[in-house]
Amino acid sequence: MTIETWNEEETYALGKKLGEQAEPGQIYALLGDLGVGKTIFTKGFAAGLGVKEAVSSPTFTIVQIYEEGRLPFYHFDVYRIGDPEEMEEIGYEDCFFGEGVCLVEWANLIEELMPKHTVWVNIEKSLEKGFDYRKIEVEYENSGN
Ligand code: ADP
Ligand code: MG
């Protein structure tokens, strides 16, 4: 599914809608360059799950856990990870294969760790359509896999 957004609020709203629909055990991978809107999307997603606390990028902790929503929410930002082994050290498997919902910014950096059932969300700019335009592709697992 491809969605076009023309401002930050629309990207937030898409994240919120997906957060409202999220199910236990799901994992979302967010791809896209710096400043494209991954964290904006994530803030909407968290709100959709019922997280009231302000969500910010967990750059220095790799993962931030929010327990107050409809489901446990694990927000990863793996931008600063040097080696996928660091993921083992923080016990990512309990999150990825648990009953909560995970969202991973920069998931391409740990692609080999991403489970088959990952929902891939790719956000891109297209400057000829304007500075605030974003094309957002949401790709659910192929049921054949
Ligand atoms: P990332 O986490 O991908 O590095 P952020 O979400 O932190 O990016 O920042 C995205 C920036 O782009 C914000 O300053 C936001 O206001 C701006 N922006 C402009 N248009 C959009 C849009 N359509 N969707 C999301 N963010 C947008
Ligand atoms: Mg970010």
XYZ file of C-alpha atoms and ligand atoms in Angstrom:
173
model
C 0.000 0.000 0.000
C 1.339 3.460 -0.887
C 0.261 6.646 0.882
C 1.294 10.183 0.003
C 1.491 12.813 2.712
C 1.915 16.548 2.244
C 2.708 17.614 5.798
C 3.857 16.284 9.140
C 0.300 15.945 10.487
C -0.688 13.514 7.738
C 2.324 11.311 8.464
C 1.463 11.397 12.171
C -2.138 10.461 11.342
C -1.029 7.473 9.239
C 1.194 6.282 12.098
C -1.711 6.707 14.500
C -4.058 4.689 12.320
C -1.551 1.834 12.079
C -0.951 2.027 15.837
C -4.680 1.684 16.447
C -4.733 -1.431 14.265
C -1.513 -2.989 15.596
C -1.670 -6.515 16.971
C 0.378 -8.360 19.612
C 3.657 -9.691 18.213
C 3.832 -7.335 15.257
C 7.064 -5.654 14.284
C 7.333 -2.578 12.098
C 10.549 -1.597 10.322
C 10.971 2.047 9.371
C 13.299 2.911 6.512
C 14.243 6.311 5.149
C 16.912 8.977 5.305
C 17.559 11.269 8.225
C 14.784 13.845 8.599
C 12.273 12.013 6.436
C 9.694 11.578 9.232
C 10.368 8.233 10.915
C 10.076 9.706 14.382
C 6.952 11.704 13.470
C 5.368 8.468 12.218
C 6.441 6.723 15.439
C 4.888 9.408 17.645
C 1.582 8.891 15.828
C 1.948 5.136 16.093
C 2.500 5.335 19.855
C -0.515 7.609 20.237
C -2.573 5.060 18.296
C -1.520 2.400 20.783
C -2.681 4.620 23.617
C 0.730 5.761 24.838
C 0.228 9.165 26.471
C 3.863 9.801 27.370
C 5.854 11.943 24.922
C 7.828 9.745 22.538
C 11.268 10.829 21.407
C 13.989 9.019 19.517
C 15.836 6.572 21.801
C 19.121 7.236 20.033
C 21.359 6.747 23.049
C 19.535 3.814 24.581
C 18.684 1.916 21.345
C 15.307 0.917 22.790
C 12.665 2.748 24.747
C 9.820 0.767 26.315
C 6.320 2.127 26.872
C 4.007 -0.001 29.009
C 0.992 2.261 29.441
C -0.726 1.716 26.108
C -3.063 -0.996 24.849
C -0.007 -3.242 24.253
C 3.626 -2.965 25.367
C 5.427 -0.792 22.834
C 9.143 -1.192 22.061
C 10.615 1.698 20.109
C 14.072 0.960 18.698
C 16.367 3.386 16.923
C 19.363 1.372 15.755
C 21.088 4.209 13.873
C 24.101 4.141 16.193
C 24.474 0.416 16.419
C 27.935 -0.667 15.305
C 27.331 -4.387 15.171
C 24.116 -6.447 15.258
C 25.645 -8.258 18.250
C 24.844 -5.196 20.344
C 21.214 -6.132 19.801
C 21.835 -9.449 21.548
C 23.338 -7.600 24.479
C 20.198 -5.548 24.979
C 18.017 -8.671 24.741
C 16.129 -7.674 21.606
C 14.644 -11.135 21.169
C 12.341 -10.721 24.151
C 10.899 -7.686 22.371
C 10.877 -8.974 18.778
C 9.255 -12.277 19.704
C 7.089 -11.119 22.611
C 3.464 -10.102 22.980
C 4.009 -6.402 22.463
C 4.514 -4.327 19.324
C 7.971 -3.321 18.067
C 8.910 -0.457 15.817
C 12.491 -0.221 14.560
C 13.874 2.973 13.013
C 16.794 2.263 10.621
C 15.926 -1.446 10.512
C 17.985 -1.835 7.324
C 21.110 -1.651 9.542
C 20.100 -4.886 11.286
C 18.277 -6.449 8.370
C 19.516 -9.966 9.155
C 17.817 -9.819 12.564
C 14.432 -8.717 11.288
C 11.807 -11.492 11.486
C 9.892 -12.762 8.454
C 6.656 -11.222 9.660
C 8.115 -7.690 9.730
C 5.919 -4.945 8.258
C 8.262 -2.740 6.188
C 7.488 0.970 6.070
C 9.583 3.009 3.653
C 9.389 6.812 3.714
C 10.845 8.869 0.865
C 10.984 12.487 -0.126
C 10.436 13.629 -3.671
C 11.618 17.201 -3.864
C 9.919 17.955 -7.166
C 6.608 17.446 -5.326
C 7.544 19.894 -2.589
C 9.682 20.006 0.505
C 7.021 18.497 2.774
C 5.866 15.745 0.420
C 6.487 12.129 1.476
C 5.750 8.842 -0.246
C 5.136 6.126 2.341
C 5.062 2.489 1.295
C 3.725 -0.094 3.740
C 4.530 -3.663 2.828
C 2.981 -6.492 4.807
C 4.502 -9.924 4.822
C 3.807 -11.876 1.703
C 1.322 -14.550 2.778
C 3.193 -16.986 0.541
C 6.336 -16.767 2.659
P 13.597 10.994 11.130
O 13.166 10.350 12.401
O 13.255 10.198 9.893
O 15.048 11.396 11.124
P 11.903 13.152 12.034
O 10.571 12.520 12.167
O 12.680 13.378 13.281
O 12.785 12.348 10.954
O 11.766 14.574 11.326
C 11.020 14.795 10.151
C 11.039 16.290 9.838
O 10.427 16.541 8.573
C 10.257 17.107 10.854
O 10.958 18.311 11.083
C 8.925 17.369 10.155
O 8.329 18.576 10.575
C 9.363 17.456 8.705
N 8.302 17.098 7.741
C 7.911 17.869 6.704
N 6.964 17.273 5.976
C 6.736 16.074 6.550
C 5.852 14.996 6.227
N 5.036 14.982 5.158
N 5.879 13.909 7.050
C 6.716 13.874 8.107
N 7.569 14.866 8.459
C 7.584 15.968 7.679
Mg 14.262 9.558 14.104
